[in-house]
mmCIF file of C-alpha atoms in Angstrom:
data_model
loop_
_atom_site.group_PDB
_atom_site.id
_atom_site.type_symbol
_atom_site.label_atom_id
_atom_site.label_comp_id
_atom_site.label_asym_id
_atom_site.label_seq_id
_atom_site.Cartn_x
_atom_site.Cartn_y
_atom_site.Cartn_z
ATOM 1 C CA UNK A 21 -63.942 33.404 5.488
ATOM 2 C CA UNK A 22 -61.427 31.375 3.977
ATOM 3 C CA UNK A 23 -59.859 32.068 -0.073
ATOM 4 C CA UNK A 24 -61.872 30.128 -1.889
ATOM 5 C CA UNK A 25 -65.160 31.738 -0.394
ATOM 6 C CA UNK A 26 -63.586 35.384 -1.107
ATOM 7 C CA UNK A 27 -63.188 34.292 -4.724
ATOM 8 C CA UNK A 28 -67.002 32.815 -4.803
ATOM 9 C CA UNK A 29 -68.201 36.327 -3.449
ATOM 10 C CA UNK A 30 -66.441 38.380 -5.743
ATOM 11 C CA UNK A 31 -66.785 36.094 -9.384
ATOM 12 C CA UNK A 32 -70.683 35.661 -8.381
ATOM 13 C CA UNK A 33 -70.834 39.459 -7.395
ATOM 14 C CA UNK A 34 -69.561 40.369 -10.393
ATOM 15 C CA UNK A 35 -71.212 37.902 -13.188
ATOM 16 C CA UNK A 36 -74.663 39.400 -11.311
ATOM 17 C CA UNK A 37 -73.564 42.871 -12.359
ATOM 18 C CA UNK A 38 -72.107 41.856 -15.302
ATOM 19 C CA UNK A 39 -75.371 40.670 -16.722
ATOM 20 C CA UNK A 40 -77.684 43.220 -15.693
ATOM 21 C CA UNK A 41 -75.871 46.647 -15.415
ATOM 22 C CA UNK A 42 -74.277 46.192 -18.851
ATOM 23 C CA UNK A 43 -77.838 46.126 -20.620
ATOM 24 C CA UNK A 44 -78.463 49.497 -20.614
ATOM 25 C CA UNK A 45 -79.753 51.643 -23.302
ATOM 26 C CA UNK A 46 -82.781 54.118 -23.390
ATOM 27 C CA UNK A 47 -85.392 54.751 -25.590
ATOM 28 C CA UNK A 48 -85.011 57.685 -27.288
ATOM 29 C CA UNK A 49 -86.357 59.718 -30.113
ATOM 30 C CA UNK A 50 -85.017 58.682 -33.866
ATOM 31 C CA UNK A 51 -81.834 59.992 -35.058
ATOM 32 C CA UNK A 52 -82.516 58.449 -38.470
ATOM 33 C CA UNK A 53 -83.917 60.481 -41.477
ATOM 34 C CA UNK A 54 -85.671 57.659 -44.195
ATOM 35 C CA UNK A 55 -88.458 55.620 -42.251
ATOM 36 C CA UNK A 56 -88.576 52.142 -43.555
ATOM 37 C CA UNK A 57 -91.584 50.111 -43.492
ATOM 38 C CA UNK A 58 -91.878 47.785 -40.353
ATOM 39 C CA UNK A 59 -94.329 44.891 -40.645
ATOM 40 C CA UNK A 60 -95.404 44.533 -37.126
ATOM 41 C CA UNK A 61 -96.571 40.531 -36.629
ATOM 42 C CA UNK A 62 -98.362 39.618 -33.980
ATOM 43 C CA UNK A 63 -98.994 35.338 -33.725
ATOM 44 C CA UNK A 64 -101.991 35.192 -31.100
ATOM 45 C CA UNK A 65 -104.433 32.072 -30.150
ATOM 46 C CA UNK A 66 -107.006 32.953 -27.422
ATOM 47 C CA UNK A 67 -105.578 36.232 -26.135
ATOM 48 C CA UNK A 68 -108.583 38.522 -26.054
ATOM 49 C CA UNK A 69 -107.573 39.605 -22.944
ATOM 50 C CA UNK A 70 -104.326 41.181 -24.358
ATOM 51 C CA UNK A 71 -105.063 41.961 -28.183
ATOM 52 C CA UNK A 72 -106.933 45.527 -27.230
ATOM 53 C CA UNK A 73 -103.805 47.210 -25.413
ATOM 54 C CA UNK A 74 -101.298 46.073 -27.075
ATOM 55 C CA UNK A 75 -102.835 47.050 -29.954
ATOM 56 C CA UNK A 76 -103.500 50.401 -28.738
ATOM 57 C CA UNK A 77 -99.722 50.691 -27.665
ATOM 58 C CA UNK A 78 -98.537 49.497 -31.139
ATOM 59 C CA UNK A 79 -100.758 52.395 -32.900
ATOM 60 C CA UNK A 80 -98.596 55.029 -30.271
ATOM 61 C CA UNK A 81 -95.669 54.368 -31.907
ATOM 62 C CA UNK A 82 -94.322 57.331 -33.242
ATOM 63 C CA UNK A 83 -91.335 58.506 -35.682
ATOM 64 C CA UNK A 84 -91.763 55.220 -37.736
ATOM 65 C CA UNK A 85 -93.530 53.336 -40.780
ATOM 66 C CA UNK A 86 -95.345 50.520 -39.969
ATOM 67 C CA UNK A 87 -98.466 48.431 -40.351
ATOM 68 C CA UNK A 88 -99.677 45.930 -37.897
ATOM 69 C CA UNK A 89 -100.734 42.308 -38.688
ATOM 70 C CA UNK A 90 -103.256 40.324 -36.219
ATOM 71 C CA UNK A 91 -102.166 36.732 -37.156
ATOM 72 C CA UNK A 92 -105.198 34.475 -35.192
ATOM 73 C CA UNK A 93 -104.166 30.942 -34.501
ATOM 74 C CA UNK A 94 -107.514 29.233 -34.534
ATOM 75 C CA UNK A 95 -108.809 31.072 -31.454
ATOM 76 C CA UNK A 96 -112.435 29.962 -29.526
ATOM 77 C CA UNK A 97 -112.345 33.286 -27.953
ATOM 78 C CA UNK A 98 -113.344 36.697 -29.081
ATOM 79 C CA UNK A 99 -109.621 37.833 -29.788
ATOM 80 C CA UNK A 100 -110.489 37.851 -33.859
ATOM 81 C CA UNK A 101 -113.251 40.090 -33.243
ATOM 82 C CA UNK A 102 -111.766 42.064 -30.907
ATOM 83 C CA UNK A 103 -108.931 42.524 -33.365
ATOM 84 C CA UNK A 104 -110.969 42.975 -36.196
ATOM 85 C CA UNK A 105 -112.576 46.363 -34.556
ATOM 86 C CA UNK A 106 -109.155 47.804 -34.103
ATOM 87 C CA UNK A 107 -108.470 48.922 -38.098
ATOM 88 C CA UNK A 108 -106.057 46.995 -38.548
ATOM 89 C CA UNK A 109 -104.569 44.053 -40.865
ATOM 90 C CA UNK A 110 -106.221 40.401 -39.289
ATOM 91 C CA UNK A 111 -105.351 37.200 -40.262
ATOM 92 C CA UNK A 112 -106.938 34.153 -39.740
ATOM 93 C CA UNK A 113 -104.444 31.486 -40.562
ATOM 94 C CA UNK A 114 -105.589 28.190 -41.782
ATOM 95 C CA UNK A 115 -105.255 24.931 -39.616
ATOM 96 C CA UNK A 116 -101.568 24.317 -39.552
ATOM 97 C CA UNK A 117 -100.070 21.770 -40.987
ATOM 98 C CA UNK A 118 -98.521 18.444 -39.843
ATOM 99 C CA UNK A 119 -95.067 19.107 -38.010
ATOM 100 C CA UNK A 120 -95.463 22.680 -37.043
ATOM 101 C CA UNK A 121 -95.296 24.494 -34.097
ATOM 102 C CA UNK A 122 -98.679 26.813 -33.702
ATOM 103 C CA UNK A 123 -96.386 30.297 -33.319
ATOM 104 C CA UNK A 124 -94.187 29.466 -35.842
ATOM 105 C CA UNK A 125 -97.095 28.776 -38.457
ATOM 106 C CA UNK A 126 -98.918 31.818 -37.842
ATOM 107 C CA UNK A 127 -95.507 33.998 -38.045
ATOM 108 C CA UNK A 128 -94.788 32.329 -40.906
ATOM 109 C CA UNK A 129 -98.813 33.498 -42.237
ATOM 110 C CA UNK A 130 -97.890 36.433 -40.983
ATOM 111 C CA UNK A 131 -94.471 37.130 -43.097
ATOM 112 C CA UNK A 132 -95.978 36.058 -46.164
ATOM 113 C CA UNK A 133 -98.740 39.141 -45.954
ATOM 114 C CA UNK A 134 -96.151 41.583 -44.884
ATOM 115 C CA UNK A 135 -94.497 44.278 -47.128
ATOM 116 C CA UNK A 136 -92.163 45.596 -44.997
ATOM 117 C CA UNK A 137 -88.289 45.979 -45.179
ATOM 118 C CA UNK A 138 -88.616 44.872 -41.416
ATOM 119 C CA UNK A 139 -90.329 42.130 -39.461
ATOM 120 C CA UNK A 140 -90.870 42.714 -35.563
ATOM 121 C CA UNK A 141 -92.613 39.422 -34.350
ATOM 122 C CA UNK A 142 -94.341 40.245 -31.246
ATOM 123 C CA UNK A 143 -96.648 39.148 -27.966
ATOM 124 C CA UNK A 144 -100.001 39.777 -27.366
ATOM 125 C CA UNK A 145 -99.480 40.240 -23.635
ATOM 126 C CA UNK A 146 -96.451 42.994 -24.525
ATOM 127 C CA UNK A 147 -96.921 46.847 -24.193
ATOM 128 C CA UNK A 148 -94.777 49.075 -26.584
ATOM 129 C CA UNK A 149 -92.988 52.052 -25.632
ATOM 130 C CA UNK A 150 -93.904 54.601 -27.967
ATOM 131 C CA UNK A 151 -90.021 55.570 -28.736
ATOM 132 C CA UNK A 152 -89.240 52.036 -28.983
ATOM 133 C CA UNK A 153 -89.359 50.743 -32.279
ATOM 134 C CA UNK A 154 -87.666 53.954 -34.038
ATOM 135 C CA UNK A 155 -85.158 53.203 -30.866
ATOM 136 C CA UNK A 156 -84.972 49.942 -31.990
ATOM 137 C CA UNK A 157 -84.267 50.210 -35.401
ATOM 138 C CA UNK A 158 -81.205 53.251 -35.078
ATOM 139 C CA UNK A 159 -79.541 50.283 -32.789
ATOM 140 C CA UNK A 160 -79.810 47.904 -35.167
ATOM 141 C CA UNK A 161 -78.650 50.778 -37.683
ATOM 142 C CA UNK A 162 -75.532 51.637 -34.802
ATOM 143 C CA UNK A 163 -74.616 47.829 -34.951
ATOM 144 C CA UNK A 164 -75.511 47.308 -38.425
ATOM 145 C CA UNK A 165 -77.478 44.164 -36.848
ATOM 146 C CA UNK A 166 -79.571 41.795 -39.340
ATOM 147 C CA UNK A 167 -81.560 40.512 -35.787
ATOM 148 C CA UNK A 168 -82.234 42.297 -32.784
ATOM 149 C CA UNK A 169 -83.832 41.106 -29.921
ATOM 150 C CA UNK A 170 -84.865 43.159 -26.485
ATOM 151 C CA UNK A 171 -86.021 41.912 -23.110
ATOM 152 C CA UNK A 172 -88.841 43.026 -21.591
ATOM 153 C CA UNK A 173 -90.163 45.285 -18.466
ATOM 154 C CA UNK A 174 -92.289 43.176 -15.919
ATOM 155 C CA UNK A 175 -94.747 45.079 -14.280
ATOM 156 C CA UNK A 176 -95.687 42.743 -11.475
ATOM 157 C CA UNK A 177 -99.351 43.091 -11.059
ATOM 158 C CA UNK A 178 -99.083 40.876 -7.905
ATOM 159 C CA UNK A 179 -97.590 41.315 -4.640
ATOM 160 C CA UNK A 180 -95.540 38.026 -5.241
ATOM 161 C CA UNK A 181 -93.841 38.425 -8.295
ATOM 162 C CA UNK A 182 -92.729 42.199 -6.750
ATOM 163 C CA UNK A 183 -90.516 39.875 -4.393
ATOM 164 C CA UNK A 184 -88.919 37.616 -7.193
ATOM 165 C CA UNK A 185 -86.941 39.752 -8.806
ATOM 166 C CA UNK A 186 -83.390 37.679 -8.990
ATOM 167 C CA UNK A 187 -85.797 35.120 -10.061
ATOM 168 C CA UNK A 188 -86.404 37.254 -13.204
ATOM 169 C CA UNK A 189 -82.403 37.727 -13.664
ATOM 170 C CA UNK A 190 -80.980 34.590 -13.569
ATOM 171 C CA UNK A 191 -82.063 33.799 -17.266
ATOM 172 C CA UNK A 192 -80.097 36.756 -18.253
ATOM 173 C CA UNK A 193 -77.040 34.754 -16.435
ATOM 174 C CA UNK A 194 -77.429 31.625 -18.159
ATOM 175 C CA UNK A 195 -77.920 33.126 -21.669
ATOM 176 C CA UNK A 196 -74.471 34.812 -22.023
ATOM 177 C CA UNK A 197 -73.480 37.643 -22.866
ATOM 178 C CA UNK A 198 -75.400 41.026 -24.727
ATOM 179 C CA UNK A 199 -74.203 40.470 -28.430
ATOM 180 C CA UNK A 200 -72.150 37.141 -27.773
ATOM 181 C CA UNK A 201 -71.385 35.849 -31.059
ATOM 182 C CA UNK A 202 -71.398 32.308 -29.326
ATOM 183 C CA UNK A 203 -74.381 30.751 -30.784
ATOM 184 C CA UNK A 204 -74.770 28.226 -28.079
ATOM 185 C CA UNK A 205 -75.290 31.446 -25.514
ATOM 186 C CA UNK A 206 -77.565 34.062 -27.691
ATOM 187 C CA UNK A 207 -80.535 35.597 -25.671
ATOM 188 C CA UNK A 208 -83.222 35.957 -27.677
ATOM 189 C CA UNK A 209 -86.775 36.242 -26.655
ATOM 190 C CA UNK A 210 -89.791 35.288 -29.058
ATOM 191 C CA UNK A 211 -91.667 38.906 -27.295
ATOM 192 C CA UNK A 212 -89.671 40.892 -29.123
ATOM 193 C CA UNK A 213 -87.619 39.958 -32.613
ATOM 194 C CA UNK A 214 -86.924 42.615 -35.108
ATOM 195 C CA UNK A 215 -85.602 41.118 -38.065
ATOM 196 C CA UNK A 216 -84.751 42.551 -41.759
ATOM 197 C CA UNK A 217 -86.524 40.950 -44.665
ATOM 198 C CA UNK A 218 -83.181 40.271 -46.495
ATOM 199 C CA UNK A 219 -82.352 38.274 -43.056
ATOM 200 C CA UNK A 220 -85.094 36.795 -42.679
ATOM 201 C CA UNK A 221 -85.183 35.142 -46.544
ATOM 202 C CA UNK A 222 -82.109 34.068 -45.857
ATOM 203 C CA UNK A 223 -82.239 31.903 -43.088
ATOM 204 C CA UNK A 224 -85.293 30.174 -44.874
ATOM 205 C CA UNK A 225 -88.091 32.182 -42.709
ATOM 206 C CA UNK A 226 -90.182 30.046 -40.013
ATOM 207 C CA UNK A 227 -90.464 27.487 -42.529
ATOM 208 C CA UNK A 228 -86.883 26.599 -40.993
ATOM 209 C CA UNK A 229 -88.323 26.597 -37.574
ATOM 210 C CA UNK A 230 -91.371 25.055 -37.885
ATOM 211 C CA UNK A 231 -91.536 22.173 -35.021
ATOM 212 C CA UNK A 232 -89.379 24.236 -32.716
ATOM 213 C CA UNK A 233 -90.979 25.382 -29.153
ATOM 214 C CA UNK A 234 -87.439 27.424 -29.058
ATOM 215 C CA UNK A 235 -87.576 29.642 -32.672
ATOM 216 C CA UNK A 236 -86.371 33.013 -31.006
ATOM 217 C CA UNK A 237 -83.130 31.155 -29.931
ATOM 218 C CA UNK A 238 -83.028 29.181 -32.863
ATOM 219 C CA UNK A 239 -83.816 32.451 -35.061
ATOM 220 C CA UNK A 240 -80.621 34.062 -33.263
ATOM 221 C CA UNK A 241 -78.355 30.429 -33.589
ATOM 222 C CA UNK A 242 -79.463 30.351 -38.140
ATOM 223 C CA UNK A 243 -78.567 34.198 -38.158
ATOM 224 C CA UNK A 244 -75.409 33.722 -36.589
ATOM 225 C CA UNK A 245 -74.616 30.212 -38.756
ATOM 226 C CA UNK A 246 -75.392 32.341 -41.880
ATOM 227 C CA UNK A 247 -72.304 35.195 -40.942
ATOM 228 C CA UNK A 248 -75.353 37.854 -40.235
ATOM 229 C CA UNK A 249 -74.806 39.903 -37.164
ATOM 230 C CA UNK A 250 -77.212 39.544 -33.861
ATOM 231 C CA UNK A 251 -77.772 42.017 -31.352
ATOM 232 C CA UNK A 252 -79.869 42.651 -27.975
ATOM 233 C CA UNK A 253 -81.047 45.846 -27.287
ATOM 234 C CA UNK A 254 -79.189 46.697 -23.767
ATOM 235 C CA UNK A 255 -82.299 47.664 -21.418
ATOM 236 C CA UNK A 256 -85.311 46.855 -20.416
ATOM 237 C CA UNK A 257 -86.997 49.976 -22.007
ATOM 238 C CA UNK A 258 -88.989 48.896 -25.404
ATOM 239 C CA UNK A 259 -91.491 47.286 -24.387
ATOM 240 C CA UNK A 260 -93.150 45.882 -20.882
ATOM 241 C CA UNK A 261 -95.223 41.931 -20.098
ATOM 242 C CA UNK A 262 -97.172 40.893 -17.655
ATOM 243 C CA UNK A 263 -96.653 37.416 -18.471
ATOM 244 C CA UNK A 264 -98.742 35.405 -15.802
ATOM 245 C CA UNK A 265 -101.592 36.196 -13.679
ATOM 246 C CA UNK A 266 -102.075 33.793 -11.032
ATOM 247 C CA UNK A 267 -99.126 30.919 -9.563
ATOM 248 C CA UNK A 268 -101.007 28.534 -11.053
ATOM 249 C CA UNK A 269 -99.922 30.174 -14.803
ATOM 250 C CA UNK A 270 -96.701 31.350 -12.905
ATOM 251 C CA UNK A 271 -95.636 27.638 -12.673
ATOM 252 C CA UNK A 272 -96.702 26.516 -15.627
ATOM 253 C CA UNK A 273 -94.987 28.806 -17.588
ATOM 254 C CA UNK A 274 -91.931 29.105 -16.291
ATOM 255 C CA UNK A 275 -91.643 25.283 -15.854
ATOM 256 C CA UNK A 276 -92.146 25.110 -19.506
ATOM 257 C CA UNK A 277 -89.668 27.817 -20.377
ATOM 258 C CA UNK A 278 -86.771 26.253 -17.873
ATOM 259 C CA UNK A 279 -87.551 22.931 -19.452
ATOM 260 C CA UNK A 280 -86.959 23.753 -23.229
ATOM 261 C CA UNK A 281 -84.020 26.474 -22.724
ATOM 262 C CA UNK A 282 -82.391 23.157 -20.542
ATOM 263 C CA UNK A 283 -81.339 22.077 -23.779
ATOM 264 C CA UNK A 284 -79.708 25.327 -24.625
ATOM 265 C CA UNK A 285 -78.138 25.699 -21.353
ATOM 266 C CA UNK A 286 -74.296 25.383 -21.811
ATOM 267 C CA UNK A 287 -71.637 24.479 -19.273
ATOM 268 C CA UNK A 288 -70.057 27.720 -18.604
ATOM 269 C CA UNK A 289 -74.369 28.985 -18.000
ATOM 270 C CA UNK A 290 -74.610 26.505 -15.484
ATOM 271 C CA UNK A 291 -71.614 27.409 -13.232
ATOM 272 C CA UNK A 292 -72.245 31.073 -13.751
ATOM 273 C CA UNK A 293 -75.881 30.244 -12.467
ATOM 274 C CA UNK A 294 -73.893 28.027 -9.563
ATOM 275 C CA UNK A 295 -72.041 31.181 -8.603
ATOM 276 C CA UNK A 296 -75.438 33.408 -8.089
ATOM 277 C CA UNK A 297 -76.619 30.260 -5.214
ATOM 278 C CA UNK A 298 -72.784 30.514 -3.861
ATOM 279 C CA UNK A 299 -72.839 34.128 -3.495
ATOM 280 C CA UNK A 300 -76.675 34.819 -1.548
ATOM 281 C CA UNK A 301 -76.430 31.393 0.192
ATOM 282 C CA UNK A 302 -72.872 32.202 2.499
ATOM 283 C CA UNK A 303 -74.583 35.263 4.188
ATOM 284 C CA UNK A 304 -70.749 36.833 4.581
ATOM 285 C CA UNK A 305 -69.442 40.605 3.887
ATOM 286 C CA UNK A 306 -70.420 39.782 0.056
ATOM 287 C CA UNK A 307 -73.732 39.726 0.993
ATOM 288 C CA UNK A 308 -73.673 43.471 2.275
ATOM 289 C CA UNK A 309 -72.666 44.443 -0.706
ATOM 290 C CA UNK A 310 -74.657 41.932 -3.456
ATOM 291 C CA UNK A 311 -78.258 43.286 -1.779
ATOM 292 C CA UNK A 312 -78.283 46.809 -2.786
ATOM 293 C CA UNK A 313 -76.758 45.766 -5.907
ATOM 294 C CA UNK A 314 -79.556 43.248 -6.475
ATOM 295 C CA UNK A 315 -82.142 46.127 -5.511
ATOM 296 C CA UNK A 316 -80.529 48.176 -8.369
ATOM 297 C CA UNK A 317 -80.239 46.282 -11.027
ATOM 298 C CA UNK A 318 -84.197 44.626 -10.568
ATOM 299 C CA UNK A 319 -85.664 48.014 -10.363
ATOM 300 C CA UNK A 320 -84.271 48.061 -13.930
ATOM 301 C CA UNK A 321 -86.011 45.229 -15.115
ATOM 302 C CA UNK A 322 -89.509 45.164 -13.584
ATOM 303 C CA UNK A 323 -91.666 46.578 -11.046
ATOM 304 C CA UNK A 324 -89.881 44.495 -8.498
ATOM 305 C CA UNK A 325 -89.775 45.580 -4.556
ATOM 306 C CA UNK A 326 -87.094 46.689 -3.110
ATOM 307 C CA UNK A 327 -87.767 44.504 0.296
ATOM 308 C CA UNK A 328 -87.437 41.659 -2.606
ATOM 309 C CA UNK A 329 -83.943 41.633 -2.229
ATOM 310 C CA UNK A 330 -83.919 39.707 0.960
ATOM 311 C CA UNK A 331 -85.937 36.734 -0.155
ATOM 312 C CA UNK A 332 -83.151 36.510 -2.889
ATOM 313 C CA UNK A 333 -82.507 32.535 -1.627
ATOM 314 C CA UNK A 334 -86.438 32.471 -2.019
ATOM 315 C CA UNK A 335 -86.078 33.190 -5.778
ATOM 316 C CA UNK A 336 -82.688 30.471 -6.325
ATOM 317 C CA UNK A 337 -84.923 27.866 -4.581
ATOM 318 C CA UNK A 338 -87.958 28.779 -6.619
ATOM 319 C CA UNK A 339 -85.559 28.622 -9.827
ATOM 320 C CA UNK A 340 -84.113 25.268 -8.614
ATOM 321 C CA UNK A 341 -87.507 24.231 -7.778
ATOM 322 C CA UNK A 342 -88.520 24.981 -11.211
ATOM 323 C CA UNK A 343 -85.886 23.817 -12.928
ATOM 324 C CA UNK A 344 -86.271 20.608 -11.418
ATOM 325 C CA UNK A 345 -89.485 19.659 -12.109
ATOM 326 C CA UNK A 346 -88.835 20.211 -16.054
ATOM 327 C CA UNK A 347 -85.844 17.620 -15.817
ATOM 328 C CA UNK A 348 -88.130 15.609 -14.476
ATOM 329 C CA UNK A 349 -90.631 15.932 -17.642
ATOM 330 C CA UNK A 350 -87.892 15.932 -19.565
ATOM 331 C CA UNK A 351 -86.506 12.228 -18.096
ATOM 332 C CA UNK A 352 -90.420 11.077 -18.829
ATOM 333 C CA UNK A 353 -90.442 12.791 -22.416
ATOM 334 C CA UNK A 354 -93.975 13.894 -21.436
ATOM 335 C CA UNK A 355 -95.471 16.378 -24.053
ATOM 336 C CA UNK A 356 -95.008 20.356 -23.768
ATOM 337 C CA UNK A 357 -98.662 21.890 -23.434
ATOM 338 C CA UNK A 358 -98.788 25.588 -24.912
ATOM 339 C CA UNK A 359 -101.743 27.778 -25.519
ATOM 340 C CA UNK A 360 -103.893 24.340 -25.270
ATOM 341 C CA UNK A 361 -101.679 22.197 -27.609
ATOM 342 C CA UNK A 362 -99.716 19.518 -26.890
ATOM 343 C CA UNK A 363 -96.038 18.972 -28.845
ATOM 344 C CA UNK A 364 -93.720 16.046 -28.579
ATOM 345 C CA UNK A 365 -90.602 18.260 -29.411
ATOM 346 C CA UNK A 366 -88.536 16.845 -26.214
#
């Protein structure tokens, strides 16, 4: 092993652990005495498969104050109706307008029928922990935060995703790091955004995001611009997604996500992304060392396998892969399909 390969092992080594053991945080029961009001949005187009348990898990929330607002995007499936029998506030927004983005729109439906002193903009295919808003909100308190945003628990319904768990890390690698005040680095992910009204006004709403397929990101960039202070919630605990069921949705989706955070992606992301192919691809000493390390920090962020660890140049190639095939779109400015629309953002 020569210097410069030392070096590699140990700056890749420790930007994996960097990223992933330092977000941790637990939810726990509320320390805080006055329960403020927490609009709970959810934007959804043809998610009937979803709406029912997350709604359920949103209604097992305890030690808080909130009501929860079904925003339907112009579904065709049953998701109004299945919505509708839940007891809850639902929304059918109107056709959006010219120039937005369908999320954005129905968030934006959404925050104009909320009365809360807090906005949490969530999934349909998330699952709340019932600590984890009140755990949310004393962490925002703890960093008097005007944003935070959390990332999620995969639970790897199928055998495959249980092997890709680096694959699910790496985008915690390029985005920076937890609380980075570095604008052009925030992670922030649209499943989970907890914002205060006063914020929220301030940065103009989703009004000021409207033709954006990136708003959490961009949500995180305006609150930083505006002096406010951003924060992530430091584990995997709040909340858990199954995002895809089949490859077919697998590669789809995560094409589409690679492709728009490529314009986000800043120098310093890229080599520290570099230095995670550098470290599992010289099979050396450093390897020994980065596999149970890799084992212990993906059991922290989904239902990953532990045997997944091994095929950890599987998930780098998939993620190359990936990533390749949205420069590609991106070279041929062909449109961004979501939830059965097509945008000409990029």
């Amino acid at each position: 092993m020569t210097f410069w390969d030392l070096i590699v092992s140990f700056v890749g080594l420790g930007v994996l652990i960097y990223h992933t053991w330092s977000r941790r945080h637990a939810a726990t029961k509320s320390k805080v005495g006055a329960l403020p009001l927490v609009s709970i949005i959810v934007p959804c187009r043809n998610e009937e498969s979803h709406i029912p348990d997350l709604i359920q898990s949103l209604k097992k929330l305890r030690d808080v104050n909130a009501e929860i607002i079904v925003v339907d995007d112009q579904s065709v499936d049953r998701t109004y109706e299945l919505a509708v029998k839940e007891n809850i506030k639902v929304i059918k927004a109107p056709e959006k307008p010219q120039g937005w983005v369908g999320k954005s729109w129905a968030c934006a439906v959404g925050a104009k029928a909320a009365r809360g002193e807090f906005f949490l903009f969530t999934d349909a295919d998330t699952r709340h922990m019932p600590a984890s808003l009140a755990s949310a909100l004393d962490f925002m308190r703890e960093k008097n935060a005007d944003l935070l945003s959390a990332p999620p628990y995969h639970l790897c319904l199928n055998w495959w995703e249980k092997s890709l768990g680096l694959f699910h890390l790496l985008p915690l690698v390029a985005a920076g790091f937890p609380g980075s005040r570095n604008k052009h680095r925030v992670y922030a992910i649209g499943q989970y955004l907890l914002i205060s009204r006063q914020a929220y006004v301030a940065v103009g709403g989703h009004e000021e995001l409207r033709s954006s397929l990136t708003e959490d990101i961009e949500l995180a960039q305006k609150i930083i611009d505006k002096n406010l202070c951003y924060t992530i919630f430091p584990s995997a605990t709040l909340y858990q997604v199954q995002m895809y069921d089949s490859v077919k949705e697998f590669w789809q989706g995560w094409k589409r996500l690679l492709r728009l955070g490529m314009k986000k992606v800043t120098f310093w992301a890229f080599i520290e992304v570099t230095l995670m192919f550098a470290l599992f691809f010289q099979w050396n000493w450093s390897v020994l060392v980065a596999l149970p390390t890799l084992m212990l920090m993906q059991r922290k962020h989904g239902a990953f396998a532990w045997w997944g660890a091994f095929l950890a140049p599987l998930s780098l190639l998939l993620f190359a892969l990936l990533s390749a095939a949205g420069v590609i779109e991106n070279l041929r400015k062909k449109k961004v399909t979501w939830q059965g629309r097509e945008y000409v953002e990029i």
